[in-house]
Amino acid sequence: MTTAQSATDPATTDPTAADPTAAPAGDVPRKGGVVTWACAPGFPPAVIFPFTPAERMGTRNILEFQALMYRTLYYFGSDGTPNVDYHQSIGEEPVWSEDGRTARVRVKPWKWSNGETVCADNVLFWVNLMKVKGPRYGEYVPGYFPDNLTEYGKLADDEVFFTFDKPYSKHWVLHNQLSTITPLPKAWDRTADGPANASGDLADVEAVYDYLMAEQGDIINEGNEHRTRWAESPVWSVVSGPWRLKSYTLEGVVTFVPNEHYSGPNKPHLDEFRQIPTFSDEEQYEVLRKGPDAEGGFQVGYLPLSFATEPAVDPVVGGPNPLAEHYTMHPQTAFCIRYISLNYNNPTVVGKMFAQTYLRQALQSVLDQDTAVRDIYQGYAYRQNGPVPMYPRTEYVSPRQREGAWPLPFDPKHAKELLEANGWDTSRTPAVCVRAGTGPGEAGEGIPEGTELTLLMRYVEGRPALTRLMEGFRDAAAEAGIELRLREVYGSVLVAEDAPCVPTEETPCLWEMCCWNGGWAYHHPTGEILFSTGAGGNFGFYTDPKADALIERTVTTDDLDVLYEYQDYIAEQVPVIFTPNFPIRLFEVANTLKGFGPINPYGMINPENWYYAEDPA
């Protein structure tokens, strides 16, 4: 994969450059055809409204569902590198004022599927939603966009402006602030009583939001029948992207057809794109073995890591493909990190234990990433030492974290020593607190004497490789005196139940450790979305004033040393337990299907680029 540009020279995709998705010489795309896609088990799309809450922020909801229908203001990663692509973006390149505080953005006159022109009001509709309902949006961070605006508004029907409270890194503003915007159509600016004006009046936002959430339906209930009506909805059927929803069954089968009014580049070649749920890696692999033309066959699936037959030399390139007779492998290496979330808001002693840095360091020290990379993931994975993605290769990773296992290599003996030095008797498992208190050598605030070091580790079911990782984690933790009680949970249920929470009578907030086999895909890895106090992606409610201050420095400069200082601190503090990183999927693409690459490093998919070639004359 092409190496990304450095942070000091943020790149964009040249709109005059050759289209990386263009058909290879000799291939003539055929109009028509159907592609069936095998979905990973456990995560049917639960939210169609792009203003997605944190508990439903995920690849299946956003990147593989919403993004096909509702295009964001800026589009990233089209050429396989972590850069903005203005050619495929609704917004033109921002124009900055001399003082570096005001950005002007012109909106291209794309069309909504109902004939409306995409305009400045559509952008302001979204920003006003964030202004009023920000805490219910998964990428909202208190103090950042739009809280860090002193003024914003419309300059013309096709132009908006944003004035920030101080100069920030322009690269960061584009990648982490303006990137959160999804223009919303005028047809959505209404309540059950009729049209409203949420794009121009903050007083209308609450009622419009409530109406749209009612049209969306329950975001938690797996039997939400609203999903079966989304395709015909006068709200959700108004789209800006290359696809519109044809149907969504309660069984989770999603069917898209082309949006014939799509005015962006790369119009779809296919007649239909179908997403079919699978219930385990084993089931999906067995279907792939039969080939794409078999009854119920998939044209796009994935090779489960547990079924890789030979090691990969490079996780980006992959290794020998056991399905090569019918499929071509495309590793989907994303600009992301993976981790286990910890619930700092758990009101029991568990929350108090997670507040102790030494205990988190002990947990990180008993997760054997290197053995997992070699023996479980067959070389398709790579260790993740801290909060900045290791792949695609960039200069963003601090020198200390680029090689080896700094700061916390696998070392159960060191984990045991950490616990013993802080008031725990590790002669048994689970270890027992024998020195309560907040002084040197004591367990820490809120941890009474006699407390047992036992933790519930819930993780997504149906992933054999993840199960092996969790079992190894449990066994090594036991060597240090930590009891991990493992429990597999259906994916969509897991992320709904082990969600950001504040303890109340209605939501006791008792989850402890959670692994959904994922993490977070960045645009720019400054960390405010994951580790700032109160951030939407800060699922466990981690808070650290020093981390907040270091993150605040990273967003105002492109100085790499500032980014390194922040990430080295986070790596040592381990607010989450970093796990081996690996491609989102090892895509298996039918040999007859063209246009699949290059792979988007942000996890987005572009079925509008896929096609079957005309038979040679």
XYZ file of C-alpha atoms in Angstrom:
617
model
C 0.000 0.000 0.000
C 1.186 3.513 -0.778
C 2.752 5.288 2.185
C 0.669 8.188 3.476
C 1.957 11.753 3.358
C 3.650 13.163 6.451
C 1.766 15.208 9.014
C 3.766 18.297 8.109
C 2.668 18.046 4.490
C -0.961 16.933 4.594
C -1.909 15.668 1.176
C -5.088 15.807 -0.762
C -6.134 13.856 -3.780
C -5.549 15.927 -6.890
C -8.928 16.343 -8.619
C -7.139 16.432 -11.983
C -5.254 13.195 -11.378
C -6.178 9.908 -13.006
C -9.102 8.201 -11.319
C -7.672 5.292 -9.267
C -10.981 3.448 -9.644
C -10.978 3.609 -13.446
C -11.304 0.317 -15.322
C -7.970 -1.268 -16.287
C -6.997 -1.064 -19.931
C -8.908 -3.707 -21.881
C -11.768 -3.995 -19.351
C -15.109 -2.597 -20.467
C -17.541 -2.321 -17.526
C -20.831 -4.064 -18.196
C -23.966 -2.281 -17.072
C -25.987 -4.412 -14.694
C -25.488 -7.425 -12.473
C -25.893 -8.158 -8.788
C -23.288 -8.417 -6.052
C -24.027 -10.288 -2.846
C -21.865 -9.390 0.135
C -21.353 -11.635 3.177
C -21.644 -9.500 6.314
C -19.611 -10.197 9.419
C -21.667 -11.877 12.144
C -23.352 -9.936 14.881
C -23.790 -6.376 13.676
C -26.849 -5.711 11.475
C -27.305 -1.982 10.777
C -29.398 -0.508 13.580
C -29.346 3.203 12.694
C -30.151 4.876 9.372
C -30.159 8.467 10.692
C -26.516 9.576 10.187
C -26.579 11.488 13.476
C -25.523 8.251 15.159
C -25.159 7.881 18.951
C -21.960 6.476 20.419
C -23.444 3.071 21.223
C -24.123 2.503 17.513
C -20.980 4.027 16.017
C -19.573 1.149 13.996
C -18.394 -0.034 10.611
C -21.654 -1.770 9.674
C -23.889 1.159 10.645
C -21.863 3.980 9.183
C -19.249 2.950 6.636
C -21.104 0.049 5.015
C -24.657 1.354 5.292
C -25.270 5.059 5.895
C -22.301 6.276 3.820
C -23.655 4.570 0.701
C -26.759 6.774 0.854
C -25.765 9.957 2.666
C -22.440 11.482 1.647
C -20.379 13.418 4.166
C -19.179 16.947 3.364
C -15.678 15.582 2.780
C -14.709 12.172 1.467
C -11.476 10.437 2.389
C -9.294 7.548 1.307
C -10.363 6.988 -2.314
C -6.854 6.275 -3.583
C -5.927 3.924 -0.751
C -4.121 6.556 1.339
C -5.468 8.481 4.368
C -6.105 11.719 2.492
C -9.100 13.842 1.496
C -10.514 13.424 -2.003
C -12.085 16.701 -3.115
C -13.226 15.136 -6.384
C -15.645 12.901 -4.446
C -16.476 15.477 -1.771
C -19.555 17.675 -1.607
C -17.442 20.462 -0.104
C -14.756 22.366 -1.974
C -11.371 22.871 -0.349
C -11.734 25.276 2.629
C -10.470 28.832 2.113
C -8.898 30.301 5.244
C -8.735 33.860 6.524
C -5.353 35.471 7.131
C -5.656 35.075 10.901
C -6.257 31.323 10.512
C -9.545 31.373 12.392
C -12.245 31.439 9.688
C -12.801 28.751 7.081
C -15.118 29.327 4.115
C -16.544 26.255 2.382
C -18.327 26.255 -0.944
C -20.875 23.468 -1.457
C -21.059 21.768 -4.849
C -24.528 21.814 -6.471
C -25.122 18.088 -6.179
C -28.723 16.920 -6.240
C -30.713 15.070 -3.640
C -32.780 12.204 -4.987
C -35.947 14.310 -4.625
C -34.520 17.021 -6.892
C -33.409 19.465 -4.180
C -29.961 21.000 -4.662
C -27.420 20.352 -1.921
C -26.854 23.760 -0.338
C -25.500 25.727 2.594
C -28.687 25.182 4.622
C -28.123 21.413 4.446
C -24.715 21.894 6.074
C -26.081 24.246 8.739
C -28.887 21.778 9.512
C -26.237 19.281 10.625
C -24.152 21.826 12.553
C -27.238 23.046 14.410
C -28.054 19.461 15.350
C -24.562 19.132 16.817
C -24.934 22.467 18.593
C -28.099 21.358 20.404
C -27.862 17.545 20.501
C -24.102 17.039 20.407
C -23.969 14.642 23.379
C -26.194 12.249 21.403
C -23.727 12.109 18.499
C -20.901 9.598 18.714
C -18.184 11.887 17.347
C -19.038 14.886 19.504
C -16.309 16.053 21.892
C -17.181 18.712 24.495
C -15.213 21.882 23.803
C -14.550 20.992 20.177
C -16.748 21.278 17.077
C -19.098 23.108 17.160
C -18.403 24.364 20.704
C -15.111 25.872 19.507
C -16.896 28.125 17.016
C -17.515 31.769 17.897
C -19.680 32.187 14.821
C -20.924 30.206 11.831
C -23.483 30.735 9.132
C -24.395 31.137 5.473
C -22.551 33.485 3.126
C -24.545 32.437 0.057
C -26.890 29.634 -0.930
C -23.809 27.542 -1.726
C -21.303 28.782 0.860
C -20.890 28.545 4.632
C -18.308 29.901 7.049
C -16.938 28.737 10.394
C -15.049 31.082 12.739
C -13.083 29.253 15.422
C -12.202 30.564 18.864
C -8.469 30.415 18.074
C -6.166 29.197 15.307
C -6.074 25.411 15.077
C -4.123 23.097 12.805
C -5.841 23.418 9.427
C -5.096 19.758 8.747
C -6.830 18.804 11.985
C -9.843 21.044 11.319
C -10.398 19.426 7.933
C -9.808 15.833 9.036
C -11.367 15.844 12.530
C -13.855 18.731 12.636
C -15.357 19.455 9.224
C -15.198 15.716 8.501
C -17.971 15.161 11.055
C -20.512 17.020 8.891
C -23.098 15.162 6.823
C -25.355 17.569 4.886
C -29.029 16.786 5.544
C -31.880 17.537 3.095
C -34.591 20.108 3.602
C -37.089 17.233 3.406
C -35.843 16.081 6.820
C -36.243 19.507 8.424
C -39.700 18.893 9.802
C -41.770 17.513 12.641
C -44.924 15.437 12.632
C -46.823 18.742 12.364
C -45.092 19.837 9.180
C -42.005 21.733 7.912
C -39.621 23.311 10.421
C -36.483 25.440 10.277
C -33.762 23.591 12.165
C -31.228 24.805 9.604
C -31.883 28.414 10.573
C -33.297 28.387 14.100
C -31.795 26.466 17.015
C -35.181 26.567 18.745
C -36.546 24.101 16.157
C -33.750 21.554 16.541
C -35.068 19.595 19.514
C -38.443 18.864 17.941
C -36.919 17.975 14.561
C -34.437 15.626 16.220
C -37.224 13.904 18.157
C -39.222 13.474 14.957
C -36.294 11.965 13.058
C -35.461 9.593 15.904
C -39.102 8.475 15.988
C -38.942 7.799 12.237
C -35.687 5.923 12.833
C -37.216 3.676 15.493
C -35.635 1.945 18.459
C -31.848 1.832 18.097
C -31.467 -0.950 20.667
C -34.283 -3.393 19.955
C -33.083 -6.066 17.516
C -36.692 -6.520 16.376
C -37.204 -2.867 15.416
C -39.840 -3.146 12.665
C -39.157 0.413 11.534
C -36.210 -1.053 9.606
C -38.570 -2.807 7.213
C -40.156 0.563 6.364
C -37.002 2.645 5.942
C -36.816 2.040 2.178
C -40.258 3.559 1.551
C -39.942 6.323 4.127
C -40.407 9.872 2.766
C -37.517 10.780 5.067
C -34.849 8.111 4.564
C -35.543 7.642 0.851
C -34.134 11.135 0.170
C -30.433 10.444 -0.419
C -27.343 12.194 -1.778
C -25.072 9.201 -2.276
C -24.770 6.720 -5.135
C -27.182 4.210 -3.564
C -30.658 4.136 -2.102
C -32.245 1.487 0.083
C -34.557 -0.915 -1.741
C -35.400 -3.140 1.229
C -34.314 -4.207 4.706
C -35.783 -7.350 6.217
C -36.045 -8.166 9.904
C -33.675 -11.049 9.164
C -31.039 -8.442 8.333
C -30.923 -8.710 4.524
C -30.173 -5.254 3.099
C -30.638 -4.485 -0.609
C -29.434 -1.313 -2.328
C -30.157 -0.072 -5.845
C -28.508 2.852 -7.647
C -29.665 6.377 -6.896
C -30.467 7.459 -10.436
C -30.178 11.117 -9.392
C -26.659 10.807 -7.925
C -24.627 13.742 -9.227
C -21.215 12.851 -7.855
C -18.568 10.978 -9.817
C -18.480 7.201 -10.313
C -22.088 6.270 -11.019
C -22.944 2.646 -10.108
C -22.557 -0.050 -12.757
C -24.486 -2.733 -10.842
C -28.251 -3.228 -10.710
C -28.244 -4.260 -7.066
C -25.951 -4.592 -4.075
C -27.140 -7.042 -1.424
C -25.782 -7.441 2.094
C -26.502 -10.870 3.577
C -25.951 -11.594 7.286
C -23.872 -14.574 8.362
C -23.892 -15.981 11.853
C -20.357 -17.282 12.242
C -16.997 -17.227 10.516
C -17.378 -20.956 9.866
C -20.721 -20.566 8.081
C -19.437 -17.786 5.852
C -16.237 -19.696 4.962
C -18.188 -22.789 3.947
C -20.305 -20.747 1.537
C -17.177 -19.178 0.020
C -15.612 -22.583 -0.519
C -18.440 -23.446 -2.906
C -17.663 -20.433 -5.100
C -19.515 -17.254 -6.068
C -21.748 -18.964 -8.643
C -23.047 -21.650 -6.298
C -26.604 -21.416 -4.993
C -26.556 -18.759 -2.272
C -22.984 -17.852 -3.215
C -21.218 -14.601 -2.301
C -19.368 -12.398 -4.745
C -17.735 -10.546 -1.842
C -16.926 -12.187 1.474
C -13.952 -12.388 3.775
C -11.397 -14.969 4.800
C -11.699 -15.434 8.572
C -8.255 -15.082 10.129
C -8.715 -18.437 11.807
C -8.991 -20.051 8.349
C -5.779 -18.627 6.896
C -3.807 -21.722 5.903
C -0.342 -20.175 5.631
C 1.283 -17.183 7.322
C 1.333 -13.749 5.736
C 4.722 -12.144 5.237
C 3.122 -8.684 5.314
C -0.328 -7.901 6.781
C -0.974 -5.334 4.042
C -0.265 -7.737 1.184
C -1.472 -10.974 2.766
C -0.367 -14.534 2.201
C -1.433 -17.564 0.144
C -5.165 -17.554 -0.476
C -6.955 -20.879 0.196
C -9.897 -19.613 -1.902
C -7.812 -18.475 -4.876
C -9.641 -20.766 -7.320
C -12.649 -18.443 -7.224
C -11.597 -15.336 -5.318
C -8.922 -12.650 -5.106
C -7.853 -11.541 -1.634
C -7.814 -7.829 -0.722
C -6.698 -7.139 2.892
C -8.720 -4.184 4.211
C -5.982 -2.497 6.222
C -7.560 0.480 7.955
C -6.128 3.536 9.687
C -7.425 2.346 13.043
C -6.536 0.944 16.437
C -8.136 -1.946 18.330
C -8.629 -2.225 22.040
C -10.630 -3.508 25.000
C -12.806 -0.856 26.672
C -12.832 -0.458 30.457
C -15.837 0.983 32.309
C -14.525 3.694 34.633
C -18.145 4.610 35.468
C -18.923 1.194 36.936
C -20.259 2.149 40.398
C -18.832 -0.945 42.123
C -15.238 -1.500 43.219
C -14.474 -2.483 39.617
C -14.634 1.166 38.529
C -12.244 2.061 41.346
C -9.820 -0.636 40.225
C -9.804 0.624 36.631
C -8.911 4.086 37.957
C -5.547 2.682 39.093
C -2.814 3.048 36.475
C -0.773 0.165 37.890
C -3.734 -2.208 37.465
C -4.293 -1.180 33.846
C -0.586 -1.623 33.176
C -0.773 -5.095 34.709
C -3.690 -5.962 32.399
C -1.780 -4.760 29.343
C 1.264 -6.777 30.431
C -0.661 -10.068 30.388
C -2.006 -9.708 26.840
C 0.481 -11.541 24.621
C 0.225 -9.630 21.354
C 3.297 -11.088 19.687
C 2.268 -14.713 20.109
C -1.230 -13.846 18.910
C 0.153 -12.132 15.804
C 2.160 -15.242 14.942
C -0.020 -18.143 16.072
C -3.609 -16.862 16.021
C -3.586 -14.281 13.242
C -1.068 -16.036 10.993
C 1.006 -12.903 10.449
C -1.971 -10.857 9.232
C -1.908 -8.850 12.458
C 0.615 -6.514 14.062
C 1.054 -5.318 17.608
C -0.447 -2.022 18.702
C 1.587 -0.274 21.404
C -0.439 2.899 21.728
C -3.194 5.130 20.354
C -1.854 5.837 16.832
C -2.340 3.311 13.995
C 0.758 1.431 12.855
C -0.635 0.908 9.323
C -0.786 2.414 6.775
C 2.753 3.572 7.553
C 2.959 7.259 8.486
C 5.224 9.571 10.458
C 2.472 9.969 13.039
C 3.695 7.011 15.151
C 6.195 8.070 17.804
C 9.757 6.729 17.408
C 9.474 4.824 20.703
C 6.443 2.895 19.488
C 7.505 2.074 15.937
C 9.470 -1.032 16.830
C 9.343 -3.559 19.646
C 6.858 -3.551 22.480
C 7.443 -0.313 24.393
C 6.135 0.559 26.924
C 4.426 -2.641 28.130
C 5.617 -5.889 26.563
C 4.053 -9.209 27.493
C 5.376 -9.986 30.965
C 3.102 -11.721 33.521
C 5.908 -11.574 36.081
C 6.017 -7.775 35.775
C 2.219 -7.646 36.097
C 2.441 -9.714 39.287
C 5.121 -7.397 40.671
C 2.997 -4.331 39.916
C 0.095 -5.800 41.862
C 2.226 -6.926 44.796
C 3.859 -3.497 45.007
C 0.411 -1.935 45.294
C -1.203 -3.938 48.056
C -2.327 -7.206 46.468
C -1.599 -10.764 47.613
C -0.970 -12.647 44.356
C -0.238 -16.020 45.951
C -3.699 -17.034 44.804
C -6.015 -16.226 41.882
C -7.962 -14.068 42.156
C -5.492 -11.907 44.069
C -6.763 -10.260 47.240
C -6.283 -6.687 48.418
C -4.295 -6.809 51.661
C -3.259 -3.138 51.904
C -6.140 -0.754 51.393
C -5.601 2.990 51.198
C -4.222 5.718 48.990
C -0.639 5.861 50.174
C 2.499 4.326 48.645
C 2.216 0.569 48.302
C -1.544 0.609 48.848
C -4.283 -0.498 46.439
C -5.897 2.896 45.838
C -8.993 4.895 46.603
C -12.208 2.932 47.072
C -10.628 -0.553 47.081
C -11.338 -2.174 50.476
C -9.178 -4.808 52.089
C -10.384 -8.266 51.057
C -11.389 -7.212 47.537
C -10.778 -9.969 44.997
C -9.215 -9.067 41.651
C -11.874 -10.598 39.418
C -13.202 -8.956 36.234
C -15.901 -9.808 33.701
C -14.539 -9.803 30.130
C -17.372 -9.774 27.563
C -16.557 -10.145 23.880
C -18.331 -10.679 20.582
C -19.319 -14.239 19.678
C -18.714 -16.040 16.398
C -15.030 -15.086 15.996
C -12.744 -18.070 16.655
C -9.553 -15.990 16.477
C -10.885 -13.536 19.049
C -11.936 -16.397 21.308
C -8.382 -17.761 21.237
C -7.000 -14.296 22.032
C -9.368 -13.958 24.989
C -8.515 -17.416 26.302
C -4.801 -16.627 26.158
C -5.457 -13.301 27.905
C -7.378 -15.096 30.667
C -4.690 -17.731 31.191
C -1.799 -15.247 31.354
C -3.778 -12.944 33.647
C -4.295 -15.843 36.039
C -0.512 -16.235 36.309
C -0.370 -12.700 37.705
C -3.352 -13.159 40.047
C -6.042 -11.570 37.854
C -9.211 -13.582 37.277
C -10.878 -12.802 33.931
C -14.339 -14.311 33.602
C -14.986 -14.682 29.865
C -18.429 -14.369 28.318
C -19.351 -14.397 24.609
C -22.218 -12.097 23.539
C -23.974 -11.470 20.211
C -22.253 -8.422 18.706
C -25.146 -6.015 18.314
C -26.351 -6.802 21.833
C -22.844 -6.389 23.243
C -22.292 -2.861 21.917
C -25.788 -1.782 22.962
C -25.451 -3.097 26.531
C -21.776 -2.286 27.160
C -22.252 1.302 26.015
C -21.239 4.684 27.439
C -23.308 5.199 30.564
C -23.725 7.097 33.795
C -25.077 5.023 36.715
C -28.771 5.600 37.405
C -31.646 3.430 38.596
C -32.622 2.854 34.964
C -29.058 2.254 33.698
C -26.951 0.676 36.453
C -23.840 0.830 34.207
C -22.404 -2.442 35.503
C -20.431 -3.669 32.482
C -16.727 -4.091 33.163
C -14.504 -4.985 30.163
C -15.769 -5.122 26.586
C -14.205 -6.222 23.286
C -16.265 -6.029 20.100
C -13.245 -7.106 18.013
C -12.887 -3.547 16.797
C -11.742 -0.134 17.846
C -11.654 3.237 16.127
C -10.768 4.421 12.619
C -9.173 7.865 12.610
C -8.974 10.643 10.077
C -6.184 12.351 12.049
C -4.965 10.538 15.204
C -4.953 13.314 17.788
C -7.143 11.341 20.180
C -9.749 13.854 21.335
C -12.580 11.608 20.160
C -11.360 8.634 22.240
C -9.578 9.969 25.319
C -10.809 13.514 26.016
C -13.078 13.809 29.030
C -16.694 13.378 27.950
C -15.944 12.566 24.292
C -18.493 10.560 22.316
C -15.994 7.803 21.499
C -14.702 7.661 25.080
C -16.912 4.655 25.796
C -15.608 3.959 29.306
C -15.576 7.615 30.502
C -11.811 7.755 31.043
C -10.708 11.130 32.374
C -7.219 12.525 32.953
C -6.470 16.279 33.082
C -2.939 15.739 31.762
C -4.221 13.712 28.816
C -6.772 16.463 28.089
C -4.023 19.084 28.096
C -1.741 17.040 25.825
C -4.589 16.404 23.386
C -5.433 20.123 23.328
C -1.848 20.869 22.260
C -2.024 18.361 19.375
C -4.985 20.084 17.737
C -3.338 23.496 17.431
C -0.123 22.455 15.699
C 1.269 20.068 13.096
C 4.435 19.607 15.166
C 5.025 15.851 15.278
C 6.876 16.063 18.609
C 3.660 17.285 20.246
C 1.755 14.325 18.789
C 4.509 11.971 20.016
C 4.359 13.366 23.566
C 0.603 12.804 23.723
C 0.675 9.252 22.374
C 3.597 8.126 24.535
C 1.743 9.338 27.605
C -1.425 7.475 26.569
C 0.590 4.303 25.843
C 1.970 4.366 29.389
C -1.372 5.228 31.002
C -3.286 2.519 29.039
C -6.813 3.985 29.297
C -7.830 1.001 27.165
C -6.110 -2.355 26.718
C -4.483 -2.306 23.287
C -4.943 -5.500 21.292
C -3.293 -6.769 18.103
C -4.398 -4.858 15.062
C -5.296 -6.534 11.795
C -7.191 -5.755 8.588
C -10.890 -5.097 9.136
C -11.380 -7.955 6.712
C -9.405 -10.122 4.348
C -11.838 -9.480 1.531
C -12.445 -12.358 -0.849
C -13.678 -10.911 -4.139
C -14.970 -13.051 -6.984
C -12.409 -13.188 -9.770
C -15.110 -12.016 -12.176
C -15.819 -8.834 -10.196
C -13.678 -5.839 -11.113
C -13.066 -2.361 -9.695
C -12.757 -3.413 -6.065
C -9.464 -1.671 -5.314
C -7.765 0.374 -4.086
C -8.858 -0.402 -0.524
C -10.048 2.602 1.452
C -7.954 2.909 4.667
C -10.886 4.387 6.582
C -13.015 1.284 6.155
C -15.456 2.705 3.612
C -16.621 0.641 0.663
C -17.489 1.799 -2.854
C -19.753 -0.707 -4.612
C -20.495 2.003 -7.176
C -16.995 1.286 -8.551
C -17.528 -2.479 -8.883
C -18.481 -4.041 -12.179
C -18.485 -7.143 -14.311
C -16.476 -6.787 -17.501
C -18.023 -7.152 -20.932
C -17.093 -10.403 -22.628
C -14.316 -9.809 -25.173
C -15.594 -9.605 -28.722
